[in-house]
Amino acid sequence: MFNCGVRLAHSGAGARAMSIATARAMGTAAKTPSTAAEARPQTRLSRQTRQPSKFSTSIDTLRSVVEQQASDKLSNRQLFARLQVDPKTMDRLDMLSLGSQKRGRFERKRWFRYNEPEVKLPHIVFFAGAQKESSFPAATLPEIGFVGRSNVGKSTLINQICGSSAARVSDKPGMTQQINFYTAHSDFHLVDMPGYGFAFAKDEERQAWLPLIESFVRGRKTLRRVMVLLDARHGIKVNDREFVALLDRTGIKYQFVLTKCDLVHRDDLAKRHKLVSEETEKSRNCIPRVMMVSARHSAGLNDLRKEILHTCSLGQKYLADHKKKEAIAQTEYMEQLKIYKDTARAKKRRQN
């Protein structure tokens, strides 16, 4: 019994000692958050007084940020996201319904659209195909060439702008394995060239395509312009730069065309247009206007048709009254757009 009492006494004293030690520890722990709390405002002040970023939205500054300021460690996607959209380009995309756009849950759908007067090109017919330089047909009419990476949509675009199915279309890249010539009512020729890059073809055949295209571009006197087609989702790639360098050496005029614009969000499409437009300033042979089309939705095709007709000096023949019709359609669209914006503002004020 005595031993048990001693043990209980010792255990009670040990418990009291532990409680005292715990209280002291809690007291010291209670003091430490105050010091941490005192340090937090200093951290916040340091964040507030941090110097603003020197980032700018111009393309040259973007490249300098990537090359010189390695501490920022901005990826290409982050740089692309920081680009500012040109308001005029956005207005043009809205009018032509180019680019995909998600509408909000409570956002009203537009009851109007831009009734653009259609520009019709003559029906095209295939008349020659060349796998070597000796097979080129005689250069008698103005020619417009179409070239780009494999599966960028060259043949599909040719069929859409002419309302024809003469050009062979396939989902597999590299089905166009020769230079195909199409005539349009003895007014001009459209030339569909093989695509560069990946293709479902033998290596020997793909290696022969580029010299064939180069010989055609260098020696063709009736070639007015080469339309370089770019996928709007990717923009200019390494293969495109190499081919553009070839065109610069030959001195042929060329122009960029962004295809598959329906697969790109409208804001991203405007940014892509800005980047490609910046590239046009590097060459004297490049036409500064960048075209944007969607063969699936037939959007932007009229602008490309007009560009082809003016390049071939056929504007007076096919576009006699088009400018007046276009001015009337644009005026009607702007009036409807003003009514839509006014009613949207009034509805927003009533909700607030």
GROMACS .gro file of C-alpha atoms in nm, residues 35-346:
model
  312
   35THR     CA    1   0.652   3.778  -3.452
   36ALA     CA    2   0.530   3.596  -3.766
   37ALA     CA    3   0.236   3.833  -3.788
   38GLU     CA    4   0.477   4.126  -3.761
   39ALA     CA    5   0.680   3.982  -4.050
   40ARG     CA    6   0.384   3.926  -4.283
   41PRO     CA    7   0.303   4.295  -4.351
   42GLN     CA    8   0.668   4.344  -4.448
   43THR     CA    9   0.634   4.066  -4.707
   44ARG     CA   10   0.315   4.219  -4.844
   45LEU     CA   11   0.474   4.561  -4.858
   46SER     CA   12   0.766   4.416  -5.048
   47ARG     CA   13   0.524   4.266  -5.303
   48GLN     CA   14   0.340   4.595  -5.338
   49THR     CA   15   0.659   4.793  -5.383
   50ARG     CA   16   0.792   4.546  -5.641
   51GLN     CA   17   0.876   4.711  -5.974
   52PRO     CA   18   0.619   4.662  -6.252
   53SER     CA   19   0.702   4.422  -6.533
   54LYS     CA   20   0.872   4.565  -6.839
   55PHE     CA   21   0.669   4.341  -7.065
   56SER     CA   22   0.529   4.497  -7.382
   57THR     CA   23   0.299   4.355  -7.645
   58SER     CA   24   0.504   4.445  -7.952
   59ILE     CA   25   0.652   4.148  -8.134
   60ASP     CA   26   1.010   4.277  -8.115
   61THR     CA   27   0.981   4.323  -7.739
   62LEU     CA   28   0.840   3.973  -7.704
   63ARG     CA   29   1.148   3.831  -7.873
   64SER     CA   30   1.379   4.043  -7.656
   65VAL     CA   31   1.204   3.913  -7.346
   66VAL     CA   32   1.260   3.555  -7.460
   67GLU     CA   33   1.625   3.608  -7.555
   68GLN     CA   34   1.756   3.855  -7.296
   69GLN     CA   35   1.544   3.828  -6.981
   70ALA     CA   36   1.591   3.462  -6.902
   71SER     CA   37   1.494   3.526  -6.539
   72ASP     CA   38   1.131   3.578  -6.638
   73LYS     CA   39   1.117   3.227  -6.787
   74LEU     CA   40   0.807   3.302  -6.994
   75SER     CA   41   0.697   3.024  -7.225
   76ASN     CA   42   0.574   3.083  -7.579
   77ARG     CA   43   0.216   3.027  -7.464
   78GLN     CA   44   0.253   3.291  -7.193
   79LEU     CA   45   0.398   3.535  -7.444
   80PHE     CA   46   0.117   3.459  -7.688
   81ALA     CA   47  -0.144   3.509  -7.414
   82ARG     CA   48  -0.003   3.854  -7.332
   83LEU     CA   49  -0.042   3.984  -7.684
   84GLN     CA   50  -0.300   4.258  -7.714
   85VAL     CA   51  -0.570   4.215  -7.977
   86ASP     CA   52  -0.610   4.478  -8.247
   87PRO     CA   53  -0.966   4.622  -8.223
   88LYS     CA   54  -0.992   4.672  -8.600
   89THR     CA   55  -0.899   4.309  -8.662
   90MET     CA   56  -1.159   4.195  -8.409
   91ASP     CA   57  -1.428   4.406  -8.577
   92ARG     CA   58  -1.338   4.252  -8.911
   93LEU     CA   59  -1.353   3.900  -8.768
   94ASP     CA   60  -1.692   3.972  -8.611
   95MET     CA   61  -1.829   4.102  -8.938
   96LEU     CA   62  -1.704   3.807  -9.144
   97SER     CA   63  -1.786   3.551  -8.869
   98LEU     CA   64  -1.429   3.420  -8.872
   99GLY     CA   65  -1.302   3.227  -8.573
  100SER     CA   66  -1.494   3.031  -8.313
  101GLN     CA   67  -1.651   3.212  -8.021
  102LYS     CA   68  -1.829   3.085  -7.712
  103ARG     CA   69  -2.136   3.283  -7.615
  104GLY     CA   70  -2.222   3.337  -7.250
  105ARG     CA   71  -2.520   3.172  -7.088
  106PHE     CA   72  -2.726   3.491  -7.075
  107GLU     CA   73  -2.571   3.660  -7.379
  108ARG     CA   74  -2.816   3.729  -7.657
  109LYS     CA   75  -2.763   3.587  -8.002
  110ARG     CA   76  -2.735   3.837  -8.285
  111TRP     CA   77  -3.040   3.846  -8.506
  112PHE     CA   78  -2.848   3.995  -8.799
  113ARG     CA   79  -2.543   3.913  -9.007
  114TYR     CA   80  -2.327   4.074  -9.272
  115ASN     CA   81  -2.490   3.998  -9.607
  116GLU     CA   82  -2.173   4.021  -9.809
  117PRO     CA   83  -2.227   4.033 -10.186
  118GLU     CA   84  -2.083   3.717 -10.334
  119VAL     CA   85  -1.792   3.726 -10.575
  120LYS     CA   86  -1.805   3.445 -10.828
  121LEU     CA   87  -1.504   3.307 -11.006
  122PRO     CA   88  -1.538   3.111 -11.331
  123HIS     CA   89  -1.561   2.734 -11.309
  124ILE     CA   90  -1.222   2.564 -11.315
  125VAL     CA   91  -1.121   2.256 -11.513
  126PHE     CA   92  -0.810   2.043 -11.470
  127PHE     CA   93  -0.602   2.047 -11.786
  128ALA     CA   94  -0.242   1.950 -11.700
  129GLY     CA   95  -0.027   1.778 -11.441
  130ALA     CA   96   0.352   1.785 -11.423
  131GLN     CA   97   0.596   1.563 -11.234
  132LYS     CA   98   0.900   1.706 -11.412
  133GLU     CA   99   0.999   2.038 -11.565
  134SER     CA  100   0.955   1.921 -11.924
  135SER     CA  101   0.588   1.850 -11.857
  136PHE     CA  102   0.497   2.210 -11.771
  137PRO     CA  103   0.227   2.349 -12.004
  138ALA     CA  104   0.286   2.661 -12.209
  139ALA     CA  105   0.281   2.985 -12.009
  140THR     CA  106  -0.002   3.174 -12.180
  141LEU     CA  107  -0.231   3.306 -11.904
  142PRO     CA  108  -0.177   3.472 -11.563
  143GLU     CA  109  -0.117   3.211 -11.293
  144ILE     CA  110  -0.183   3.205 -10.918
  145GLY     CA  111   0.004   2.937 -10.724
  146PHE     CA  112  -0.109   2.770 -10.402
  147VAL     CA  113   0.150   2.612 -10.176
  148GLY     CA  114   0.184   2.517  -9.810
  149ARG     CA  115   0.252   2.236  -9.570
  150SER     CA  116   0.087   1.902  -9.633
  151ASN     CA  117  -0.274   1.883  -9.516
  152VAL     CA  118  -0.307   2.261  -9.485
  153GLY     CA  119  -0.610   2.259  -9.718
  154LYS     CA  120  -0.481   2.372 -10.059
  155SER     CA  121  -0.705   2.154 -10.277
  156THR     CA  122  -1.010   2.216 -10.058
  157LEU     CA  123  -0.960   2.590 -10.077
  158ILE     CA  124  -0.924   2.583 -10.457
  159ASN     CA  125  -1.253   2.393 -10.486
  160GLN     CA  126  -1.432   2.632 -10.250
  161ILE     CA  127  -1.325   2.958 -10.410
  162CYS     CA  128  -1.426   2.833 -10.756
  163GLY     CA  129  -1.733   2.629 -10.659
  164SER     CA  130  -1.587   2.318 -10.815
  165SER     CA  131  -1.467   1.969 -10.727
  166ALA     CA  132  -1.189   1.949 -10.984
  167ALA     CA  133  -0.910   1.938 -10.726
  168ARG     CA  134  -0.866   1.602 -10.554
  169VAL     CA  135  -0.926   1.622 -10.178
  170SER     CA  136  -0.812   1.373  -9.913
  171ASP     CA  137  -0.763   1.358  -9.537
  172LYS     CA  138  -0.418   1.204  -9.580
  173PRO     CA  139  -0.130   1.453  -9.612
  174GLY     CA  140   0.060   1.451  -9.937
  175MET     CA  141  -0.204   1.332 -10.186
  176THR     CA  142  -0.106   1.610 -10.427
  177GLN     CA  143   0.214   1.458 -10.567
  178GLN     CA  144   0.255   1.670 -10.879
  179ILE     CA  145   0.195   2.027 -10.991
  180ASN     CA  146  -0.169   2.045 -11.107
  181PHE     CA  147  -0.290   2.317 -11.342
  182TYR     CA  148  -0.652   2.435 -11.354
  183THR     CA  149  -0.788   2.675 -11.614
  184ALA     CA  150  -1.073   2.919 -11.549
  185HIS     CA  151  -1.255   3.007 -11.874
  186SER     CA  152  -0.930   3.107 -12.046
  187ASP     CA  153  -0.894   3.397 -11.802
  188PHE     CA  154  -0.631   3.267 -11.562
  189HIS     CA  155  -0.477   2.949 -11.425
  190LEU     CA  156  -0.472   2.818 -11.068
  191VAL     CA  157  -0.171   2.602 -10.981
  192ASP     CA  158  -0.188   2.348 -10.700
  193MET     CA  159   0.163   2.255 -10.585
  194PRO     CA  160   0.267   1.958 -10.368
  195GLY     CA  161   0.286   2.021  -9.996
  196TYR     CA  162   0.614   2.028  -9.808
  197GLY     CA  163   0.666   1.863  -9.470
  198PHE     CA  164   0.517   1.533  -9.359
  199ALA     CA  165   0.334   1.334  -9.628
  200PHE     CA  166   0.218   0.979  -9.695
  201ALA     CA  167   0.465   0.928  -9.976
  202LYS     CA  168   0.805   0.774 -10.036
  203ASP     CA  169   1.111   0.971  -9.935
  204GLU     CA  170   1.241   0.977 -10.292
  205GLU     CA  171   0.916   1.132 -10.416
  206ARG     CA  172   0.905   1.392 -10.139
  207GLN     CA  173   1.264   1.493 -10.203
  208ALA     CA  174   1.182   1.548 -10.572
  209TRP     CA  175   0.889   1.783 -10.499
  210LEU     CA  176   1.089   2.081 -10.372
  211PRO     CA  177   1.327   2.100 -10.674
  212LEU     CA  178   1.021   2.069 -10.899
  213ILE     CA  179   0.849   2.360 -10.725
  214GLU     CA  180   1.169   2.566 -10.731
  215SER     CA  181   1.217   2.515 -11.103
  216PHE     CA  182   0.855   2.614 -11.166
  217VAL     CA  183   0.876   2.928 -10.954
  218ARG     CA  184   1.208   3.039 -11.103
  219GLY     CA  185   1.127   2.991 -11.469
  220ARG     CA  186   0.757   3.079 -11.486
  221LYS     CA  187   0.713   3.427 -11.633
  222THR     CA  188   0.332   3.427 -11.608
  223LEU     CA  189   0.327   3.344 -11.236
  224ARG     CA  190   0.173   3.656 -11.082
  225ARG     CA  191   0.166   3.551 -10.717
  226VAL     CA  192   0.212   3.254 -10.483
  227MET     CA  193  -0.040   3.208 -10.204
  228VAL     CA  194   0.144   3.057  -9.907
  229LEU     CA  195  -0.117   2.878  -9.698
  230LEU     CA  196  -0.068   2.862  -9.320
  231ASP     CA  197  -0.267   2.668  -9.064
  232ALA     CA  198  -0.422   2.930  -8.835
  233ARG     CA  199  -0.371   2.700  -8.536
  234HIS     CA  200   0.008   2.695  -8.576
  235GLY     CA  201   0.113   2.999  -8.779
  236ILE     CA  202   0.454   3.007  -8.945
  237LYS     CA  203   0.672   2.701  -8.885
  238VAL     CA  204   1.028   2.610  -8.981
  239ASN     CA  205   0.924   2.452  -9.312
  240ASP     CA  206   0.731   2.767  -9.403
  241ARG     CA  207   1.032   2.988  -9.331
  242GLU     CA  208   1.254   2.772  -9.549
  243PHE     CA  209   1.012   2.790  -9.841
  244VAL     CA  210   0.962   3.165  -9.797
  245ALA     CA  211   1.340   3.206  -9.811
  246LEU     CA  212   1.331   3.022 -10.144
  247LEU     CA  213   1.065   3.261 -10.275
  248ASP     CA  214   1.270   3.559 -10.161
  249ARG     CA  215   1.568   3.431 -10.360
  250THR     CA  216   1.357   3.399 -10.674
  251GLY     CA  217   1.196   3.743 -10.634
  252ILE     CA  218   0.838   3.615 -10.676
  253LYS     CA  219   0.558   3.801 -10.501
  254TYR     CA  220   0.383   3.593 -10.238
  255GLN     CA  221   0.106   3.638  -9.984
  256PHE     CA  222   0.013   3.457  -9.662
  257VAL     CA  223  -0.333   3.299  -9.623
  258LEU     CA  224  -0.449   3.165  -9.286
  259THR     CA  225  -0.668   2.858  -9.336
  260LYS     CA  226  -0.893   2.656  -9.100
  261CYS     CA  227  -0.987   2.973  -8.912
  262ASP     CA  228  -1.306   2.809  -8.784
  263LEU     CA  229  -1.092   2.586  -8.556
  264VAL     CA  230  -0.934   2.880  -8.372
  265HIS     CA  231  -1.089   3.105  -8.107
  266ARG     CA  232  -1.154   3.454  -8.233
  267ASP     CA  233  -0.913   3.622  -7.990
  268ASP     CA  234  -0.635   3.376  -8.073
  269LEU     CA  235  -0.701   3.422  -8.444
  270ALA     CA  236  -0.656   3.799  -8.410
  271LYS     CA  237  -0.327   3.742  -8.226
  272ARG     CA  238  -0.210   3.495  -8.491
  273HIS     CA  239  -0.297   3.749  -8.761
  274LYS     CA  240  -0.088   4.008  -8.579
  275LEU     CA  241   0.214   3.778  -8.557
  276VAL     CA  242   0.199   3.680  -8.924
  277SER     CA  243   0.148   4.043  -9.028
  278GLU     CA  244   0.467   4.128  -8.841
  279GLU     CA  245   0.652   3.867  -9.047
  280THR     CA  246   0.544   4.030  -9.374
  281GLU     CA  247   0.757   4.335  -9.298
  282LYS     CA  248   1.078   4.132  -9.329
  283SER     CA  249   1.058   4.084  -9.705
  284ARG     CA  250   1.001   4.317  -9.998
  285ASN     CA  251   0.842   4.039 -10.199
  286CYS     CA  252   0.574   3.962  -9.939
  287ILE     CA  253   0.234   4.130  -9.975
  288PRO     CA  254   0.158   4.298  -9.639
  289ARG     CA  255  -0.211   4.200  -9.633
  290VAL     CA  256  -0.270   3.865  -9.461
  291MET     CA  257  -0.584   3.680  -9.574
  292MET     CA  258  -0.801   3.472  -9.338
  293VAL     CA  259  -1.041   3.206  -9.469
  294SER     CA  260  -1.254   2.915  -9.355
  295ALA     CA  261  -1.338   2.670  -9.632
  296ARG     CA  262  -1.585   2.484  -9.409
  297HIS     CA  263  -1.799   2.791  -9.336
  298SER     CA  264  -1.716   2.978  -9.661
  299ALA     CA  265  -1.600   3.277  -9.457
  300GLY     CA  266  -1.342   3.517  -9.597
  301LEU     CA  267  -1.349   3.355  -9.942
  302ASN     CA  268  -1.481   3.667 -10.116
  303ASP     CA  269  -1.175   3.866 -10.008
  304LEU     CA  270  -0.950   3.596 -10.151
  305ARG     CA  271  -1.147   3.588 -10.476
  306LYS     CA  272  -1.116   3.964 -10.514
  307GLU     CA  273  -0.743   3.943 -10.446
  308ILE     CA  274  -0.702   3.683 -10.721
  309LEU     CA  275  -0.905   3.886 -10.972
  310HIS     CA  276  -0.716   4.208 -10.905
  311THR     CA  277  -0.382   4.025 -10.926
  312CYS     CA  278  -0.478   3.887 -11.268
  313SER     CA  279  -0.604   4.231 -11.385
  314LEU     CA  280  -0.964   4.105 -11.411
  315GLY     CA  281  -1.127   4.342 -11.164
  316GLN     CA  282  -1.321   4.540 -11.423
  317LYS     CA  283  -1.458   4.225 -11.581
  318TYR     CA  284  -1.584   4.052 -11.268
  319LEU     CA  285  -1.612   4.332 -11.010
  320ALA     CA  286  -1.793   4.607 -11.198
  321ASP     CA  287  -2.070   4.682 -10.944
  322HIS     CA  288  -1.931   4.494 -10.647
  323LYS     CA  289  -1.789   4.795 -10.464
  324LYS     CA  290  -2.128   4.969 -10.451
  325LYS     CA  291  -2.303   4.654 -10.328
  326GLU     CA  292  -2.036   4.602 -10.068
  327ALA     CA  293  -2.071   4.959  -9.938
  328ILE     CA  294  -2.448   4.919  -9.903
  329ALA     CA  295  -2.410   4.586  -9.720
  330GLN     CA  296  -2.153   4.731  -9.479
  331THR     CA  297  -2.376   5.031  -9.404
  332GLU     CA  298  -2.671   4.804  -9.322
  333TYR     CA  299  -2.452   4.588  -9.102
  334MET     CA  300  -2.318   4.886  -8.905
  335GLU     CA  301  -2.672   5.017  -8.846
  336GLN     CA  302  -2.789   4.680  -8.714
  337LEU     CA  303  -2.476   4.653  -8.499
  338LYS     CA  304  -2.544   4.994  -8.342
  339ILE     CA  305  -2.901   4.892  -8.255
  340TYR     CA  306  -2.774   4.567  -8.104
  341LYS     CA  307  -2.518   4.745  -7.885
  342ASP     CA  308  -2.769   5.009  -7.770
  343THR     CA  309  -3.026   4.748  -7.669
  344ALA     CA  310  -2.755   4.545  -7.492
  345ARG     CA  311  -2.652   4.852  -7.288
  346ALA     CA  312  -3.014   4.929  -7.200
   0.00000   0.00000   0.00000
